[in-house]
Coordinates of C-alpha atoms and ligand atoms in Angstrom, one line a residue:
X1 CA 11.9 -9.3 -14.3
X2 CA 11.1 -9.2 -10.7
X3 CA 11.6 -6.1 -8.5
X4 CA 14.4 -6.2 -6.5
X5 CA 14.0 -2.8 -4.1
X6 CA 13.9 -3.8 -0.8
X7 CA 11.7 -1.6 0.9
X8 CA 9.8 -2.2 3.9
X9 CA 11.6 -5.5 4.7
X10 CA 12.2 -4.0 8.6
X11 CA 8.1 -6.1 8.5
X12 CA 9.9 -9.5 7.8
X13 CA 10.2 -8.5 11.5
X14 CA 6.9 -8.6 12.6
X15 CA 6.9 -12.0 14.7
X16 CA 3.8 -14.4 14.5
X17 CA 3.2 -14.7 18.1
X18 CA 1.9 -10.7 17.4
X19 CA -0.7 -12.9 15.1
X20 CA -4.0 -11.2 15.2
X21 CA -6.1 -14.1 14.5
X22 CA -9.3 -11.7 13.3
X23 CA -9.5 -8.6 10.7
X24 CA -12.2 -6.8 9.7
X25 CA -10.1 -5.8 7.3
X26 CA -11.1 -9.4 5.7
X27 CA -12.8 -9.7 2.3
X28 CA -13.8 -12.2 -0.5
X29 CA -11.8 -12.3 -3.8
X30 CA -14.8 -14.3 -5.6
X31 CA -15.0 -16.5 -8.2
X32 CA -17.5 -18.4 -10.4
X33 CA -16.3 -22.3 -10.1
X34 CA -19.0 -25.2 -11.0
X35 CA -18.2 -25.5 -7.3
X36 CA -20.2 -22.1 -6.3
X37 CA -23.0 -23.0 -5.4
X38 CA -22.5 -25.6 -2.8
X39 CA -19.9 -23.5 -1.5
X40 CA -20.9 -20.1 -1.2
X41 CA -22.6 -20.3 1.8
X42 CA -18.9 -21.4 3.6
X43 CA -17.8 -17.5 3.3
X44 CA -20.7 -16.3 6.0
X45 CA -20.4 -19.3 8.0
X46 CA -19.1 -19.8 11.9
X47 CA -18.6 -16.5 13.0
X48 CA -16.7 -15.8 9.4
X49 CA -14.5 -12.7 9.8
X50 CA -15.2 -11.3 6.4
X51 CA -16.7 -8.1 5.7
X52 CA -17.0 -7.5 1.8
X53 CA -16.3 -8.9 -1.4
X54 CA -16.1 -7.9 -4.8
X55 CA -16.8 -10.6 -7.6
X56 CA -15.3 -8.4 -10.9
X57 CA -18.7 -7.2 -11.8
X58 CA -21.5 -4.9 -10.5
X59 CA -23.9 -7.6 -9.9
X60 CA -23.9 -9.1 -6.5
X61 CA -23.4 -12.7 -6.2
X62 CA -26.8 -14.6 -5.5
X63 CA -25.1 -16.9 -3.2
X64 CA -23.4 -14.2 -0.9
X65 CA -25.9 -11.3 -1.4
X66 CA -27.7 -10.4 2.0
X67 CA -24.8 -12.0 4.3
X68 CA -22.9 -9.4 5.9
X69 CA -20.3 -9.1 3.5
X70 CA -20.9 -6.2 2.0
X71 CA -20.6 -6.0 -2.2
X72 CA -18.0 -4.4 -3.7
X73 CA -18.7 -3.2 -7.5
X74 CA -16.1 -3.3 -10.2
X75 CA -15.9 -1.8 -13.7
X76 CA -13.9 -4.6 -15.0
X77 CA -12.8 -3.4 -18.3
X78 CA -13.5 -1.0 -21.1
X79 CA -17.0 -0.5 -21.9
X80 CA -18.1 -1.2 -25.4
X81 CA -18.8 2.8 -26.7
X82 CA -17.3 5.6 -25.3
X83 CA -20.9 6.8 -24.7
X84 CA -21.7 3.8 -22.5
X85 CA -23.1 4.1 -19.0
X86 CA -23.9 0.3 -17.6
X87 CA -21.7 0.3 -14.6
X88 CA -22.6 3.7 -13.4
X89 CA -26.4 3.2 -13.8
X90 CA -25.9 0.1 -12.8
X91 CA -24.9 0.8 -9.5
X92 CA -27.2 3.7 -9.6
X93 CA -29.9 1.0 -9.9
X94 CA -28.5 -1.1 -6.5
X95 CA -28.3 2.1 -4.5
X96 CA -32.1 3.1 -5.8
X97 CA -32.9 -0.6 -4.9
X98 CA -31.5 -0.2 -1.4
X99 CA -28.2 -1.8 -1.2
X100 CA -25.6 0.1 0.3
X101 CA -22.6 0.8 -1.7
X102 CA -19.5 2.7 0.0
X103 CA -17.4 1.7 -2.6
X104 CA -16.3 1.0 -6.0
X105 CA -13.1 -0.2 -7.3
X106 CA -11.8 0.4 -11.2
X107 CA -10.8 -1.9 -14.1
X108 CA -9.1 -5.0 -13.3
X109 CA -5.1 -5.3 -14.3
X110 CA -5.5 -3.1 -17.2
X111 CA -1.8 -3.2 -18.0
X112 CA -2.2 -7.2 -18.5
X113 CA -2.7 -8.0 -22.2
X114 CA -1.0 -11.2 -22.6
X115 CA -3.2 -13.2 -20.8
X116 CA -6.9 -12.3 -19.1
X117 CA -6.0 -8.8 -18.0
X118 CA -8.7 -6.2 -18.7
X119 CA -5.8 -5.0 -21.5
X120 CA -7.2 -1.0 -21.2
X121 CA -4.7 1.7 -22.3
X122 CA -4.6 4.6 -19.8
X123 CA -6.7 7.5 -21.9
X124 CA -9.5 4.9 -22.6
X125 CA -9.2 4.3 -18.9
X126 CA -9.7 7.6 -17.7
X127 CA -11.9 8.9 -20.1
X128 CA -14.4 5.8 -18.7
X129 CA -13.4 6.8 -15.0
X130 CA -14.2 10.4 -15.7
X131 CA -17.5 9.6 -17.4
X132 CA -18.8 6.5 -15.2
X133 CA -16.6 6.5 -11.8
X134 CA -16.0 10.2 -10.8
X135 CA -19.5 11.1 -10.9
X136 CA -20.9 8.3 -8.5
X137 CA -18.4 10.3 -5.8
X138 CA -19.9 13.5 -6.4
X139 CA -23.3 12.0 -6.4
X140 CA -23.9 9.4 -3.4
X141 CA -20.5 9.9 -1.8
X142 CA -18.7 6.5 -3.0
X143 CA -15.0 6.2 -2.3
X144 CA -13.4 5.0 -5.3
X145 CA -10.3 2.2 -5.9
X146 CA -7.7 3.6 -8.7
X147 CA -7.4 0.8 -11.5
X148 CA -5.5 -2.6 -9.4
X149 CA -2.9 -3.2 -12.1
X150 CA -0.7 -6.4 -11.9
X151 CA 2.3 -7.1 -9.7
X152 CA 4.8 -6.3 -12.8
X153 CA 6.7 -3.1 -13.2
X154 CA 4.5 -2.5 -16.1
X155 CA 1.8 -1.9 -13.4
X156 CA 3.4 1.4 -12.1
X157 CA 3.9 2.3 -15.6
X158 CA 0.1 2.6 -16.4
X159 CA -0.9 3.8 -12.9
X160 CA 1.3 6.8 -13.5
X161 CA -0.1 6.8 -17.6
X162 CA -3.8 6.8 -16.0
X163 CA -3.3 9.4 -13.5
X164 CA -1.4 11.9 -16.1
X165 CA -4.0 11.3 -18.5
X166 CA -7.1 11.7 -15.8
X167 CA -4.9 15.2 -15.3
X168 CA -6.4 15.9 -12.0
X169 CA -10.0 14.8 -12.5
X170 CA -9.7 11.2 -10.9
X171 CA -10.0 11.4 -7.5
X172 CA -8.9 7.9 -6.1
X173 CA -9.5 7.1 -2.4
X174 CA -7.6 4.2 -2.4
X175 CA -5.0 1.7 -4.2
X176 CA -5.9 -1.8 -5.3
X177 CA -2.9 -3.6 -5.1
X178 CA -2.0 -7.4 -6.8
X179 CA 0.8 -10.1 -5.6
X180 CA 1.7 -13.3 -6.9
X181 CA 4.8 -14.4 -4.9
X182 CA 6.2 -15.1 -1.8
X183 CA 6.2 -12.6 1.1
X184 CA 9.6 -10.8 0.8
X185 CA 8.4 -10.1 -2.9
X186 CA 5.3 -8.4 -1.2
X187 CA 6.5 -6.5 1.1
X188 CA 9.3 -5.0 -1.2
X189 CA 6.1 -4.2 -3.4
X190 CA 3.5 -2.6 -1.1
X191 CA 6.8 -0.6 -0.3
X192 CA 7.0 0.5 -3.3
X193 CA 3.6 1.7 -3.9
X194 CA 3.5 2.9 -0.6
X195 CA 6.5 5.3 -1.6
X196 CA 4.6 6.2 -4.7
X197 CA 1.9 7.0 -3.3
X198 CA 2.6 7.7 -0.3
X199 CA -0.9 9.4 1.2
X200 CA -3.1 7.0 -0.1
X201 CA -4.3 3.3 1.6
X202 CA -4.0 0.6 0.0
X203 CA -6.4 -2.9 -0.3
X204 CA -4.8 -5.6 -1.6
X205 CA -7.3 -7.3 -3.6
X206 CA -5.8 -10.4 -4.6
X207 CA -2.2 -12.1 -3.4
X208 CA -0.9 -15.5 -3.1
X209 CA 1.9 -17.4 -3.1
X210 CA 1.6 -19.3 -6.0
X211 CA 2.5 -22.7 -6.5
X212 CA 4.4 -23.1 -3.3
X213 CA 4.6 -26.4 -0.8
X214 CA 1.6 -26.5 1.7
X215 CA 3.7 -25.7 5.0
X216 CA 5.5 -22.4 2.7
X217 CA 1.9 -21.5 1.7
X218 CA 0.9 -21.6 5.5
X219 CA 3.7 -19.8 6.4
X220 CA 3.5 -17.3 4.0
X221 CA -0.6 -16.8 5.1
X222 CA 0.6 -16.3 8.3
X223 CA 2.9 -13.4 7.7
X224 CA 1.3 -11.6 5.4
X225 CA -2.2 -11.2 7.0
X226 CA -0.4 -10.4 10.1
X227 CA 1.3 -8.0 8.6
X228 CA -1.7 -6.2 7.1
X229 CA -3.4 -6.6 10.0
X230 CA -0.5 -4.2 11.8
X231 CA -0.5 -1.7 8.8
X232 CA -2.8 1.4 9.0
X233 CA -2.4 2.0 5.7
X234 CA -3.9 -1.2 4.3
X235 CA -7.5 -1.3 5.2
X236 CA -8.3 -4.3 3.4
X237 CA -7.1 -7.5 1.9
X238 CA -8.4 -10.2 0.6
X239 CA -6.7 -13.1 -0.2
X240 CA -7.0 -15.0 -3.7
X241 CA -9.4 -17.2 -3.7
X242 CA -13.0 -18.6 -3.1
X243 CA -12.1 -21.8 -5.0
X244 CA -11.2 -25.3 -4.4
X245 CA -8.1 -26.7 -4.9
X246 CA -8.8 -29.0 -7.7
X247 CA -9.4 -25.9 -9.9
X248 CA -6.7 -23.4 -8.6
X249 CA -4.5 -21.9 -10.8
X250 CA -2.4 -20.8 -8.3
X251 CA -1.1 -24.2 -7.0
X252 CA -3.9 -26.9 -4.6
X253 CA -2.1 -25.4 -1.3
X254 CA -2.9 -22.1 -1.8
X255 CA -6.5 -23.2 -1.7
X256 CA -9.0 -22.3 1.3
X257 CA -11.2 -25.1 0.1
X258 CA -10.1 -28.4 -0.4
X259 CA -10.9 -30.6 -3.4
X260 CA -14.0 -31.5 -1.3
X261 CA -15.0 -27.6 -0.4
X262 CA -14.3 -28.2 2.9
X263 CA -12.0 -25.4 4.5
X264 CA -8.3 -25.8 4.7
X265 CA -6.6 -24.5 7.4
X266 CA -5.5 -21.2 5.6
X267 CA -9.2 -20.8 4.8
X268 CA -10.2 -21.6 8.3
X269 CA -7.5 -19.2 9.3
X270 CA -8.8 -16.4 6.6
X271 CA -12.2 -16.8 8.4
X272 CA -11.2 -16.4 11.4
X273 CA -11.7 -19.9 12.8
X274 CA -9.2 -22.9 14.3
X275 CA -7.5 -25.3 12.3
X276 CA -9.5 -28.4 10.3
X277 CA -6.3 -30.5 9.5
X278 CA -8.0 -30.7 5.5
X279 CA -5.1 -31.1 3.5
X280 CA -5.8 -29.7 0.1
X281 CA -5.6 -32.2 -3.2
X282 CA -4.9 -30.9 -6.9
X283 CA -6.2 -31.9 -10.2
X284 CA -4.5 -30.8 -13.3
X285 CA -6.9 -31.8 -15.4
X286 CA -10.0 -30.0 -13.3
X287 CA -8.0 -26.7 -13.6
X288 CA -7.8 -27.1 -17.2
X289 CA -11.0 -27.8 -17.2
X290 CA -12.5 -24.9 -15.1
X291 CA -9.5 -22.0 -16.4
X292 CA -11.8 -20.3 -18.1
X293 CA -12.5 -18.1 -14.4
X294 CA -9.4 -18.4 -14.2
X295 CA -9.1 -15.7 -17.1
X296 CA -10.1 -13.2 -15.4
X297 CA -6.9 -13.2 -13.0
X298 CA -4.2 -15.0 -14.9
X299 CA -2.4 -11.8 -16.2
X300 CA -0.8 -11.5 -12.7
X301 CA 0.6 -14.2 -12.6
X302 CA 2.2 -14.3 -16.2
X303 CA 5.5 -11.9 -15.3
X304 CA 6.1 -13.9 -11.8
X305 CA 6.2 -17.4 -13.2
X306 CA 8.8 -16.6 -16.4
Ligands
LIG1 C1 -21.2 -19.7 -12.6 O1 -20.7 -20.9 -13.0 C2 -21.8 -21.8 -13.2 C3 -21.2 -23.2 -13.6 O2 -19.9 -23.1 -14.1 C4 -22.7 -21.3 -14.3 O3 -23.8 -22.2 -14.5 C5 -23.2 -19.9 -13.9 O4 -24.0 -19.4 -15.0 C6 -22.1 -19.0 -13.6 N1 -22.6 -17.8 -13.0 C7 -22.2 -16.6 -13.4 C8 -22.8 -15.5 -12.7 O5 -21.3 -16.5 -14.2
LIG2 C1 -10.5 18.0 -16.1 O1 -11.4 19.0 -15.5 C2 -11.2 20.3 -16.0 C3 -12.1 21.2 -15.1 O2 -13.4 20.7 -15.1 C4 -11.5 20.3 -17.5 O3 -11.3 21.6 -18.0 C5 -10.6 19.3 -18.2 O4 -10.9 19.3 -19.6 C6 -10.7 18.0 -17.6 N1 -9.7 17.1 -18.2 C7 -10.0 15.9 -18.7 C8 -8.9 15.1 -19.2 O5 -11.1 15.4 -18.6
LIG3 C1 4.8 4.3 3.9 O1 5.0 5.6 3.6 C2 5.0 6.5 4.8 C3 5.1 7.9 4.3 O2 6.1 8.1 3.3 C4 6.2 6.1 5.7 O3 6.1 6.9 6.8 C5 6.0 4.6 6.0 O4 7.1 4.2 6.8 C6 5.9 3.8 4.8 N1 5.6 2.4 5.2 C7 6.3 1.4 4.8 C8 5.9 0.0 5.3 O5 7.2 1.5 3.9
LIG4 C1 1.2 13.8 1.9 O1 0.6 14.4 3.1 C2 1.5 15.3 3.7 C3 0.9 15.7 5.1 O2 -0.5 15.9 4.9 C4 1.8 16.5 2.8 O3 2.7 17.3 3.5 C5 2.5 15.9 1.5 O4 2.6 17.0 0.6 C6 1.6 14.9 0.9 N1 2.3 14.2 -0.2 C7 1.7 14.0 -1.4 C8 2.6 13.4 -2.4 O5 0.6 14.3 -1.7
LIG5 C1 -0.5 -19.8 11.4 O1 -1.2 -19.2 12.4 C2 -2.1 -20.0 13.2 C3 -3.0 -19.2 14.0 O2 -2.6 -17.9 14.2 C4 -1.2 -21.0 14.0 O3 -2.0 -21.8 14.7 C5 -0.3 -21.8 13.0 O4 0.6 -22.6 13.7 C6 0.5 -20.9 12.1 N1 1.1 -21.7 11.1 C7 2.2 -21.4 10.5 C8 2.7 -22.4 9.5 O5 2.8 -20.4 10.7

């Protein structure tokens, strides 16, 4: 059930020796691994390139918080009542406390329902946006992410659901954007939300290539952070994620960290930095072991893999 458009494939042209080898544009995807805390200092380390994260919450990561990645807040889900105010006066509370929020991005792959998608049906979704996310615009200024549904055409469907039922009160600065493939696949997608939507940015939040070998997950790195890089209309990307490759559930060689939590060369890469050489090392039975996190983000992945 893949997309087969072929938009924007003229960037398969883009050649690597254009690589910019530093972005600002550079973010954390985080996640919670029994790993964290030995390991979070690695993402503001040597001259990292990264600029923000966001951890699927509105709490900032004690490991992370006060580097100079800057925290972005997330409404994961639905709130409990549909009188319920916690993310907005929680990030009321950070500003109050003095941390600088510029943005905030909205609900996490609410069209996935199979599997550890947020699962939020699109009046839900915009009654909580209008109510919780609009306001903090009007108030302090904060440019807001529309909802980052999955890769999977039922994506678009919900996006467009969300926006007709928001009818006109959402005002979304920019488009969270998912992948799970390999880079033709991407590019034929941020086409296709680029002609969608064609006057707004786009961050893409998390991608990957899945499961691939180590030299096609290098490869595909390479391309697609180059090719953000030379987009104006993605300002951001961050690429999935702060984990070691023991517990990935998208394949050991997508990993940044190896099964040690030293950097792999795509992480080194992602920061910024040369080449280590650490070749990456899975363990089936750690990811079992550690996919609940992995709950949180598995609904992407669901339509690529069947
Ligand atoms: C992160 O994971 C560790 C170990 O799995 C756990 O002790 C800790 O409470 C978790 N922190 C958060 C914020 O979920
Ligand atoms: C959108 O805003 C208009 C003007 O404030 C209001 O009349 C309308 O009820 C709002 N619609 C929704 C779905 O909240
Ligand atoms: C994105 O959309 C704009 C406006 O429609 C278009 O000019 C541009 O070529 C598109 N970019 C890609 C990569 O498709
Ligand atoms: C996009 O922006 C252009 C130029 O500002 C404008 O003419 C066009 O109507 C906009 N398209 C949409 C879909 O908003
Ligand atoms: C990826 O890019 C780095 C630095 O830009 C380069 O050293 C490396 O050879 C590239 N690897 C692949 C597989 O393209």
């Amino acid at each position: 059930m893949r997309t087969t458009t072929t938009f924007a494939l003229a960037a398969l042209a883009v050649p690597l020796a254009l690589a910019q080898t530093t972005s600002s544009k550079r973010g954390l995807c985080y996640v919670n691994t029994t790993y964290s805390n030995t390991d979070d200092p690695i993402w503001d380390s040597g001259n990292s390139d990264l600029t923000w994260y966001y951890n699927y919450a509105y709490t900032p990561t004690s490991g992370i918080d006060g580097t100079k990645l800057q925290y972005i807040p997330m409404l994961w889900g639905a709130p409990p009542s549909n009188t319920d105010m916690t993310f907005y006066n929680n990030v009321k509370s950070l500003i109050a406390s003095g941390t600088q929020v510029k943005y905030v991005l909205g609900f996490n792959e609410p069209d996935g329902c199979v599997s550890g998608g947020s699962c939020v049906d699109a009046q839900t979704a915009a009654k909580t946006w209008i109510r919780e996310i609009e306001p903090l615009k009007k108030e302090h200024g904060i440019l807001l992410g529309a909802p980052a549904v999955t890769g999977s055409p039922t994506g678009f469907t919900w996006l467009q659901n969300f926006f007709t039922a928001c009818a006109g009160n959402c005002s979304a600065d920019f488009i969270p954007v998912h992948w799970y493939g390999d880079f033709e696949g991407l590019a034929s997608h941020v086409g296709q939300v680029n002609g969608t939507y064609p006057n707004m940015t786009m961050w893409i939040t998390e991608y990957a290539l899945a499961e691939g070998s180590l030299a096609d997950s290098q490869t595909f790195y390479n391309q697609s952070a180059n090719w953000f890089d030379s987009l104006s209309y993605v300002t951001h990307y961050s690429y999935f994620g702060a984990f070691r490759s023991d517990v990935s559930n998208v394949g050991p060689n997508a990993a940044m960290l190896t099964q040690k939590g030293q950097l792999t060369d795509i992480g080194a890469w992602y920061l910024g930095q040369k080449a280590t050489g650490n070749t990456p090392k899975g363990d089936a039975a750690q990811v079992a072991k550690f996919a609940g996190w992995a709950a949180v983000v598995l609904a992407a992945m669901m339509w690529v893999m069947t």
